Coordinates of C-alpha atoms in Angstrom, one line a residue:
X1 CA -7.9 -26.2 13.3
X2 CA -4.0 -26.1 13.7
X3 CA -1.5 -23.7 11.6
X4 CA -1.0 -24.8 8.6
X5 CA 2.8 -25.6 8.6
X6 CA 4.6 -22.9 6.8
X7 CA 3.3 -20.0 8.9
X8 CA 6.1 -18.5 11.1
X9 CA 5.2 -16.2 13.6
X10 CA 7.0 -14.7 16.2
X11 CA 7.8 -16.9 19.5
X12 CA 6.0 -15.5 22.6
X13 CA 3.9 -13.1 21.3
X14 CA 0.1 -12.5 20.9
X15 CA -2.2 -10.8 18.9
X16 CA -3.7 -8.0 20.5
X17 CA -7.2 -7.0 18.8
X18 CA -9.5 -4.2 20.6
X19 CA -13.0 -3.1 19.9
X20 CA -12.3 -0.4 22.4
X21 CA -9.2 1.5 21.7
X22 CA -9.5 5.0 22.3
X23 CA -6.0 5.7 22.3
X24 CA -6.7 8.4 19.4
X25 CA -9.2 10.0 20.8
X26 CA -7.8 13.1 21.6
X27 CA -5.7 13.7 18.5
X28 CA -7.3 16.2 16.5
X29 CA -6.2 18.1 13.2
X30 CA -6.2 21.9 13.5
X31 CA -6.9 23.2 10.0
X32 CA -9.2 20.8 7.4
X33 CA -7.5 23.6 4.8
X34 CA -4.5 21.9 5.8
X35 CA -5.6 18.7 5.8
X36 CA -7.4 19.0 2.2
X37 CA -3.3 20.3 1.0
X38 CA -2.0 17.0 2.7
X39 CA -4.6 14.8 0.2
X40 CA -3.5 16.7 -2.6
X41 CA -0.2 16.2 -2.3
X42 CA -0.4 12.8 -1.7
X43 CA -2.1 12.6 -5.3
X44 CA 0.3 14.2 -6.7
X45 CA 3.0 11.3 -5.4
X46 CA 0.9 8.7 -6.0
X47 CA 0.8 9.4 -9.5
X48 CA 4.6 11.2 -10.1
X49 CA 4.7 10.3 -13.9
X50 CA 4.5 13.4 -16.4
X51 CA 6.1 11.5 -19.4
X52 CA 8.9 10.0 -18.8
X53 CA 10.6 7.9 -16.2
X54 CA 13.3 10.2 -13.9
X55 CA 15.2 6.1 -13.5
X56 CA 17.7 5.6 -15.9
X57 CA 18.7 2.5 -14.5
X58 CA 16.7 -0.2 -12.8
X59 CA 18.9 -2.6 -10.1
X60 CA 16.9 -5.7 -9.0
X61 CA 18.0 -7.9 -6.4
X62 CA 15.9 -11.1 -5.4
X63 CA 16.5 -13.1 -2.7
X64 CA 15.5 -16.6 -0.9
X65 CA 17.4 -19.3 0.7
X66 CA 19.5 -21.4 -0.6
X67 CA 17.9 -24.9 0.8
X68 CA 14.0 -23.9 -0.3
X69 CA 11.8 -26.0 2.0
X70 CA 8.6 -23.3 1.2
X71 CA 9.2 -23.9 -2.5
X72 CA 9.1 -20.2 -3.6
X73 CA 11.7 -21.4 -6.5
X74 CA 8.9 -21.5 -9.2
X75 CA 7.2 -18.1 -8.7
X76 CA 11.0 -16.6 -7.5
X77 CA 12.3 -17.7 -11.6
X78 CA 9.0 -16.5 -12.8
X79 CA 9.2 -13.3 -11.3
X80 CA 12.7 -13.0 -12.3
X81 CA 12.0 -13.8 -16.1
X82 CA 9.2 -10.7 -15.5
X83 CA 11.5 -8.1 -14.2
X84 CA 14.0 -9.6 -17.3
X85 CA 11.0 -8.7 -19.9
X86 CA 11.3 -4.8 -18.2
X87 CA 14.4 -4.7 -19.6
X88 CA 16.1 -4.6 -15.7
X89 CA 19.1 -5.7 -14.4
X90 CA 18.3 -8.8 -12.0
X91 CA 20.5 -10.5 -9.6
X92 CA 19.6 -13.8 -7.4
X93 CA 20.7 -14.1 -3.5
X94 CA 20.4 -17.2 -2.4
X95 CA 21.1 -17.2 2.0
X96 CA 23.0 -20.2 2.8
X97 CA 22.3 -21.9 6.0
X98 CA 26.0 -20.9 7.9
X99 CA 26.8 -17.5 8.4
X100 CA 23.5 -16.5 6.8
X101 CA 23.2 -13.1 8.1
X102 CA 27.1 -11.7 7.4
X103 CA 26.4 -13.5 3.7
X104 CA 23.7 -11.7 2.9
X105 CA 25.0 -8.4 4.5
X106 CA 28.1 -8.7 2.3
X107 CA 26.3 -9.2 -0.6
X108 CA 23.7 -6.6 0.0
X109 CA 26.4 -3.6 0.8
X110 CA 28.4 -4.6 -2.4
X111 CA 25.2 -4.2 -4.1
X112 CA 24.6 -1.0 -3.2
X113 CA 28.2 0.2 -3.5
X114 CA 28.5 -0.7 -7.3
X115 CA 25.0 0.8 -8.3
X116 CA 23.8 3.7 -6.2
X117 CA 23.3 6.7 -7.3
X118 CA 20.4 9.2 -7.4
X119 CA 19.1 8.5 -10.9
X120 CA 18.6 4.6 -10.3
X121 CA 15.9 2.7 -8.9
X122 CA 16.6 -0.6 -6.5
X123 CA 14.1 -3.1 -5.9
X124 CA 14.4 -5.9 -3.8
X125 CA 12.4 -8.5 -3.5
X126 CA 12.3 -12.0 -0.4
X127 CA 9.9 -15.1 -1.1
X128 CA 10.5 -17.1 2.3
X129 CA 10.2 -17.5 6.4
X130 CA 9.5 -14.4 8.2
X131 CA 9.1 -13.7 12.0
X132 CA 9.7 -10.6 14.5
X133 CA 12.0 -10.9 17.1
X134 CA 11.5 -9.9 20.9
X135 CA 13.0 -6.7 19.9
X136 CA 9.8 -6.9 17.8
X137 CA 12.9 -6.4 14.8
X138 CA 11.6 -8.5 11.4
X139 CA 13.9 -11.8 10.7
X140 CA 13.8 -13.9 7.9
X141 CA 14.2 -17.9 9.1
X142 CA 15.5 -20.3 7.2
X143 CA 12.5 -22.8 8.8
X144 CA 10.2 -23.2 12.2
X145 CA 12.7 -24.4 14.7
X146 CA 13.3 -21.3 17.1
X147 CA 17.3 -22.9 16.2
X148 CA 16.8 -22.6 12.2
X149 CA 19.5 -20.0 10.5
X150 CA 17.9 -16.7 10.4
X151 CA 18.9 -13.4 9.1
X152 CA 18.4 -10.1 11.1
X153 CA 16.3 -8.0 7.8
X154 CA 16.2 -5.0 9.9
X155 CA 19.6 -4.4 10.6
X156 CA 20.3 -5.4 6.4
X157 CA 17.9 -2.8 5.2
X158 CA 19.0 -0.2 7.2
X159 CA 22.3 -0.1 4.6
X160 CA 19.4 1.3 2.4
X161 CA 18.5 4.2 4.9
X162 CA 21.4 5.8 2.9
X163 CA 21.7 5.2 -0.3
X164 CA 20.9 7.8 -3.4
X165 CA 18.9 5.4 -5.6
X166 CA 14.5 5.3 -4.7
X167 CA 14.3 1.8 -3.2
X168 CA 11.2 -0.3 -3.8
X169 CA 10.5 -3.6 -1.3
X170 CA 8.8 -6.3 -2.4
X171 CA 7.9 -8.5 0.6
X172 CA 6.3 -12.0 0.5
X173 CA 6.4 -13.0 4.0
X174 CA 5.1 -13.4 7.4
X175 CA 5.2 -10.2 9.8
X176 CA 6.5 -8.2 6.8
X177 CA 5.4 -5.2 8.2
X178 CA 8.0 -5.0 11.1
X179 CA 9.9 -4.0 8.4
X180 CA 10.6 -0.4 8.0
X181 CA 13.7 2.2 7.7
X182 CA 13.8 5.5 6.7
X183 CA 15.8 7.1 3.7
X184 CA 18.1 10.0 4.4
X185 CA 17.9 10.9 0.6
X186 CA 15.5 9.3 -1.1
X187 CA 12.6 7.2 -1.1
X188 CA 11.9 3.5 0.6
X189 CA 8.5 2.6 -0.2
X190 CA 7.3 -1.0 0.4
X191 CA 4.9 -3.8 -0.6
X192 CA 4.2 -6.6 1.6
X193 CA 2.3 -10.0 1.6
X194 CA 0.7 -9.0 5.0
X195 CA 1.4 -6.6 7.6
X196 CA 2.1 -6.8 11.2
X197 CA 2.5 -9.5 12.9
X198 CA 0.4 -11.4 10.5
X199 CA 0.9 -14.5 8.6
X200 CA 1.3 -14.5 4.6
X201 CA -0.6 -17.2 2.0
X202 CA 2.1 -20.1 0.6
X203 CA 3.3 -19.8 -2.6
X204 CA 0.3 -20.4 -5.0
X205 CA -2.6 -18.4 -6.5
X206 CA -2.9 -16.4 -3.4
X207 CA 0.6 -15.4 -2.6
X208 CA 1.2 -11.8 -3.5
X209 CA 4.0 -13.2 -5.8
X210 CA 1.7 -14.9 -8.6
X211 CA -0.7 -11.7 -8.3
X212 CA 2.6 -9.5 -8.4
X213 CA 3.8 -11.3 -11.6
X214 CA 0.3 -11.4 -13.0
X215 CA -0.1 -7.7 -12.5
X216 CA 3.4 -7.3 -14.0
X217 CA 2.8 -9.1 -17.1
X218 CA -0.6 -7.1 -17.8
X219 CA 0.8 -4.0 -17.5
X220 CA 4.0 -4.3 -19.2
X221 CA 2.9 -1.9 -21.9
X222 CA 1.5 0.5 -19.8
X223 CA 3.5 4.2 -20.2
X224 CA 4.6 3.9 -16.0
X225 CA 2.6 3.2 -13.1
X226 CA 3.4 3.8 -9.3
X227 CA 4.2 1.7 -6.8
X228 CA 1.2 2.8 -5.2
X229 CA -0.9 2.0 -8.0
X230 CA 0.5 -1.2 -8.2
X231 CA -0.1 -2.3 -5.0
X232 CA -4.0 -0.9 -5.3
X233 CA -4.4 -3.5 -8.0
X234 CA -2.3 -6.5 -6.1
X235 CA -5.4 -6.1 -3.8
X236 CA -8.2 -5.5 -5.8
X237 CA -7.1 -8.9 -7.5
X238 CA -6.6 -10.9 -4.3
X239 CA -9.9 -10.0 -3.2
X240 CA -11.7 -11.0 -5.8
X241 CA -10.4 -14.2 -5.7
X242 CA -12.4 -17.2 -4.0
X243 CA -12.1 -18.0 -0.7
X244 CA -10.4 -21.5 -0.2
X245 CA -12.4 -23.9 1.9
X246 CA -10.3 -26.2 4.5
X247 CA -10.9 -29.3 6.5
X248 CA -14.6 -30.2 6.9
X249 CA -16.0 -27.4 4.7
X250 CA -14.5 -24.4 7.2
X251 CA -13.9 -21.1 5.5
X252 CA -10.0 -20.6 5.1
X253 CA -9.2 -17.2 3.3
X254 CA -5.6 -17.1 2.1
X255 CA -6.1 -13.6 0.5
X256 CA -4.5 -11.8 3.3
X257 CA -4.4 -8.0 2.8
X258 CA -1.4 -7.0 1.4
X259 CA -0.1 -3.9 2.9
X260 CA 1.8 -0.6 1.6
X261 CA 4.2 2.1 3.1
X262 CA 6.6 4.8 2.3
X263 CA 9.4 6.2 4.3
X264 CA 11.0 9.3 3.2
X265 CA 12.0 12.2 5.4
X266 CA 10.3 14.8 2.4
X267 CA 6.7 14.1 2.6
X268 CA 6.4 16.0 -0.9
X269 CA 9.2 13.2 -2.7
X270 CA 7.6 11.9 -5.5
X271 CA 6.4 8.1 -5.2
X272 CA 8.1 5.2 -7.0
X273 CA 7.2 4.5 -10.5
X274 CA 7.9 1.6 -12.7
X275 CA 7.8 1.3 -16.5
X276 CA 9.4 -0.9 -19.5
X277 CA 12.6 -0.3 -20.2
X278 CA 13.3 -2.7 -22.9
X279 CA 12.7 -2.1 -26.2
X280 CA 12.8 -5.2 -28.0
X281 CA 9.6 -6.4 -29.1
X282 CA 7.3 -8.5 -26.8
X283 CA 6.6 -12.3 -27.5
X284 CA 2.5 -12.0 -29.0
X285 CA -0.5 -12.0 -26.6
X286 CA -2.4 -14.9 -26.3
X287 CA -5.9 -14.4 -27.7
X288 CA -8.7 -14.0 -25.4
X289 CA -11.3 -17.1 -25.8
X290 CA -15.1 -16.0 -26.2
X291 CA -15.6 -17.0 -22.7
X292 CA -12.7 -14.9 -21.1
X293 CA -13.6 -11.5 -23.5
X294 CA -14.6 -9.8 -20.6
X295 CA -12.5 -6.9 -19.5
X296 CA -11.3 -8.0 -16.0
X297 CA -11.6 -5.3 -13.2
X298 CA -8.5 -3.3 -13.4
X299 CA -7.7 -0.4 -10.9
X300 CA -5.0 1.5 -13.6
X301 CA -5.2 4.7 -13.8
X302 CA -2.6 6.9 -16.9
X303 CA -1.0 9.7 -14.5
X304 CA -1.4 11.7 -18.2
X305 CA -5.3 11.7 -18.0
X306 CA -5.3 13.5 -14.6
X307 CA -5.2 17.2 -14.3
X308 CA -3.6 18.1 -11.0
X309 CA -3.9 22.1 -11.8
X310 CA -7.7 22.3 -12.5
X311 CA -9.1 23.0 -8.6
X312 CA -12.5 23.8 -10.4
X313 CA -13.1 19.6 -10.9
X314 CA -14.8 17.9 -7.9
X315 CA -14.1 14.5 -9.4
X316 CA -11.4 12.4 -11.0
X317 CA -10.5 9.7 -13.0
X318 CA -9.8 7.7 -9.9
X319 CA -13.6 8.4 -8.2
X320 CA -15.0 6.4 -11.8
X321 CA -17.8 4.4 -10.8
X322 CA -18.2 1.2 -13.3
X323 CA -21.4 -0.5 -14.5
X324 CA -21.4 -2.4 -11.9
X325 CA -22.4 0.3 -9.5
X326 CA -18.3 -0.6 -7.7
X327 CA -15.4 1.9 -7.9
X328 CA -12.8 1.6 -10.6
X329 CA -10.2 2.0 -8.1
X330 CA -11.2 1.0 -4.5
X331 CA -11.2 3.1 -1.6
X332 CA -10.6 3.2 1.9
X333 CA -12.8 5.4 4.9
X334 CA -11.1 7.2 6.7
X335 CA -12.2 9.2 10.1
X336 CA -10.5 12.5 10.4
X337 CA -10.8 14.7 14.3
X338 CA -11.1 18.4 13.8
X339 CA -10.5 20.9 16.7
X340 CA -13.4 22.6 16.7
X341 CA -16.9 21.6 16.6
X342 CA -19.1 22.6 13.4
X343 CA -22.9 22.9 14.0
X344 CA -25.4 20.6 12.3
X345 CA -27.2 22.9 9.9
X346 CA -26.5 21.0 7.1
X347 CA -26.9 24.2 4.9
X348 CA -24.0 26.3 6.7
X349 CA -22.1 22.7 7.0
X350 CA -22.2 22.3 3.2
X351 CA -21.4 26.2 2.8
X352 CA -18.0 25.5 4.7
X353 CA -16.8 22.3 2.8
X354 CA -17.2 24.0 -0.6
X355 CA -14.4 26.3 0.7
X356 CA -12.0 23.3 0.1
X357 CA -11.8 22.4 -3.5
X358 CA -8.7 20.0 -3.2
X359 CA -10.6 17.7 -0.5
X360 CA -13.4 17.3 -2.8
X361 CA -11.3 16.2 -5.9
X362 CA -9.5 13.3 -4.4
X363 CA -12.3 12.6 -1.4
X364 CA -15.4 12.3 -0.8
X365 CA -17.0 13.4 2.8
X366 CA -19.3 11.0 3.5
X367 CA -20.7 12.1 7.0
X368 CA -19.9 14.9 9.6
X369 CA -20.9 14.3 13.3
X370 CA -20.3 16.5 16.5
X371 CA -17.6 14.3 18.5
X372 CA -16.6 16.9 21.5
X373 CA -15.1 18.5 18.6
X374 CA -15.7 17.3 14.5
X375 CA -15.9 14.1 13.3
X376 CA -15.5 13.5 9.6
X377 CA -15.8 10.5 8.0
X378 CA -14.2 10.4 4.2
X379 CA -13.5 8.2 1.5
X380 CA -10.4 8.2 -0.4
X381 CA -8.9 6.6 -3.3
X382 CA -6.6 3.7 -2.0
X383 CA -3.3 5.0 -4.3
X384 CA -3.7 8.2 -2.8
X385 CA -4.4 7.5 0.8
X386 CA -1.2 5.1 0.3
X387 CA 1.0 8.4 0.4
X388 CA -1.3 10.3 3.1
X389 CA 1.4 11.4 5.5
X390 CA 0.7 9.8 9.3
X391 CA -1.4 11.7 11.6
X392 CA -2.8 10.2 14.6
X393 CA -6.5 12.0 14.1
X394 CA -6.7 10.4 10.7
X395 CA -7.5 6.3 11.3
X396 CA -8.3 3.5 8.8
X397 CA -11.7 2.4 9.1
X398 CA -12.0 -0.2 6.1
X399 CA -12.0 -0.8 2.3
X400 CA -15.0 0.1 0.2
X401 CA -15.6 -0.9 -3.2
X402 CA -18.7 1.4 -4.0
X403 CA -19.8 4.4 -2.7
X404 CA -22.4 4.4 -0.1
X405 CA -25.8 2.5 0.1
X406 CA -28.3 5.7 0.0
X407 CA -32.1 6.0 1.6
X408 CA -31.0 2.6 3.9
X409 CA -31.7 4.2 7.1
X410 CA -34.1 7.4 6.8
X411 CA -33.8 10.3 9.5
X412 CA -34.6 13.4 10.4
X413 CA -32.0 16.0 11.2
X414 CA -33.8 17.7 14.3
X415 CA -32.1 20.9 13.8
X416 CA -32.4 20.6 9.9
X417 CA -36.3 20.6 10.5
X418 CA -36.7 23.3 12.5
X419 CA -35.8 21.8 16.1
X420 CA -35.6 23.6 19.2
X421 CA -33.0 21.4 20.5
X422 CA -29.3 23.8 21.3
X423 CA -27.4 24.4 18.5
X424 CA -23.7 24.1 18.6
X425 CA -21.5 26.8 18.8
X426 CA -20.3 28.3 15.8
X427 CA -16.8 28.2 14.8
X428 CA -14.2 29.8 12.8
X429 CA -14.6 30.4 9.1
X430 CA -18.0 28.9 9.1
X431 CA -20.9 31.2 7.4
X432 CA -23.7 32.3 10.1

């Protein structure tokens, strides 16, 4: 089946997809103490609201090209009306097709210049083209023709690196996620249609602009919500949504994952958060017809209702589990490489992970296996494994929408039962 025609992807290069990549396999994390501190934190910037907004002003600037052969101009107005409605200050770019990249750098510094300052928020937002150069560098292309006009992204947002304001990214692209620059002050935190070196759905119900705009108008009321939060619901709404069939009945899904990230160099900086800040009154809702009554899943969360002081709780809001037997909020699994290796007596092994409060509030160990070292497997809330700092013994195994599928596969624990089999060694901090 060929490419549909308004994927751009980068000239020359391939994917590269491995079943056997072990390249991590020798990373390991030296304290699980340390680690649990890390999770709480990271639920603590996911969810940075205590009241009221720290913004006091709110800069938008949306931008597309000028000739629009994707026909984003639709959903780019509507998403401009939106943004309007939340009471900010929006300004349209539109890249012409000569000089396009000294255009939009002009108009992007000048920007900056007039509105910076530490008490502001700037979000900026590209419908369009996308590719990553052989510098692997994200571009933004006017069209497919390796000759169209094309705009050098990484070099433009790289005038954000120093700004005062938070900047928030809004990214409805190919290759988005070649995209990335680190504040000196602040915080960059980005949303993008699809991440690297991947291609994003056209503009239509499965562009991560109509879900952005849906999202937006649903929680317009809402007291704040993080950008985190908000792009945990951009996917849970794209996934539940059908999978399109293309020529001859063969499965095409356009729901690409959207993908998040934050660059910041204080890994404690609060995350982004976005509320109302008009306060004229809001056109009435539409009522709900008999057949639509049904509360729609919805992954929000009020930062209010959670109490990040109480280390006593071994759940949270965010670990709800509806009628449905699914998550409120979905997760992800995560595998996470200790140093040392525990021993399987899942008595003492129990004993050990009561000692950390704080990873059993936001996460859930779900198995722990002797790897050479420890092998934990955990899931965690997708808002708050959003602003997990990096580590290279912590992977992504997958999303999960429930927790796991108990009694499925029955065994016996030879050392549980009374095994003469060796045990394993025991380690620090671990009861004998």
């Amino acid at each position: 089946m060929s490419e549909p025609s308004f994927y751009v992807i980068s000239e020359g290069q391939e994917h590269v997809f491995s079943s056997h990549d072990t390249s991590r396999a020798d990373f390991h994390h030296r304290d699980l103490a340390a680690f649990a501190q890390d999770v709480n934190n990271a639920a603590k910037r996911a969810f940075p609201n205590r009241g009221r907004s720290r913004y006091e002003t709110v800069h938008v600037c949306l931008v597309r090209w000028e000739d629009d052969d994707l026909g984003v101009q639709p959903e780019f107005s509507t998403l401009n009306d939106v943004l309007q409605d939340y009471g900010f200050r929006t300004n349209i770019f539109l890249i012409p097709s000569l000089n396009s990249h000294w255009d939009l750098m002009q108009k992007t510094l000048s920007f900056i210049q007039a509105c910076d300052n530490n008490r502001n928020l700037f979000v900026l937002y590209y419908a369009g083209h996308g590719r990553m150069n052989t510098a692997r560098q994200a571009e933004w292309v006017f069209g497919q023709d390796p000759s169209s006009p094309f705009v050098d992204w990484s070099a433009i947002q790289s005038l954000f690196g120093t700004a005062k304001s938070d900047v928030l990214i809004l990214l409805d692209t190919c290759a988005a996620a070649s995209s990335a620059t680190t504040s000196q002050f602040a915080v960059i935190e980005t949303i993008a249609a699809c991440g690297f070196e991947r291609r994003a759905p056209p503009p239509g119900e499965h562009s991560l602009t109509n879900t952005l705009i849906d999202v937006l108008r649903d929680w317009i009321n809402r007291p704040s919500f993080s950008a985190a939060l908000l792009h945990t619901e951009i996917l849970l709404r794209l996934k539940l949504k059908e999978t399109k069939k293309g020529r001859e009945g063969v499965s095409l899904e356009w729901c690409v994952t959207p993908v998040h990230w934050i660059n910041t160099k204080d890994c404690k900086a609060p995350g982004i958060e976005i509320c109302r800040r008009n306060v004229l009154p809001l056109p009435p809702a539409m009522p709900a017809s008999k057949a639509n009554s049904e509360e729609p899943p919805s992954a929000f969360i009020d930062a209010m209702d959670i109490d990040f002081d109480d280390t006593s709780s071994t759940s949270t809001l965010l670990s709800t589990i509806s009628s449905t037997g699914s998550y409120k909020v979905p997760h992800v699994l995560v595998s996470l490489h200790l140093e040392e290796n525990q021993t399987l007596d899942a008595r003492k092994c129990a004993r050990w992970l009561d000692n950390f409060p704080l990873l059993a509030k936001w996460a859930k160990v779900e198995a722990v296996f002797p790897s050479y070292s420890t092998l934990m497997i955990l899931s965690v809330p997708i808002p708050v494994w959003d602003m997990l700092p990096d580590h290279p013994a912590c992977s992504f195994v997958g999303y999960v929408t429930a927790p796991k599928i108990e009694g499925l596969f029955p065994s016996e624990n030879p050392i549980v039962k009374g095994s003469t089999a060796k045990r394993s060694p025991a380690i620090r901090g671990i009861p004998q």
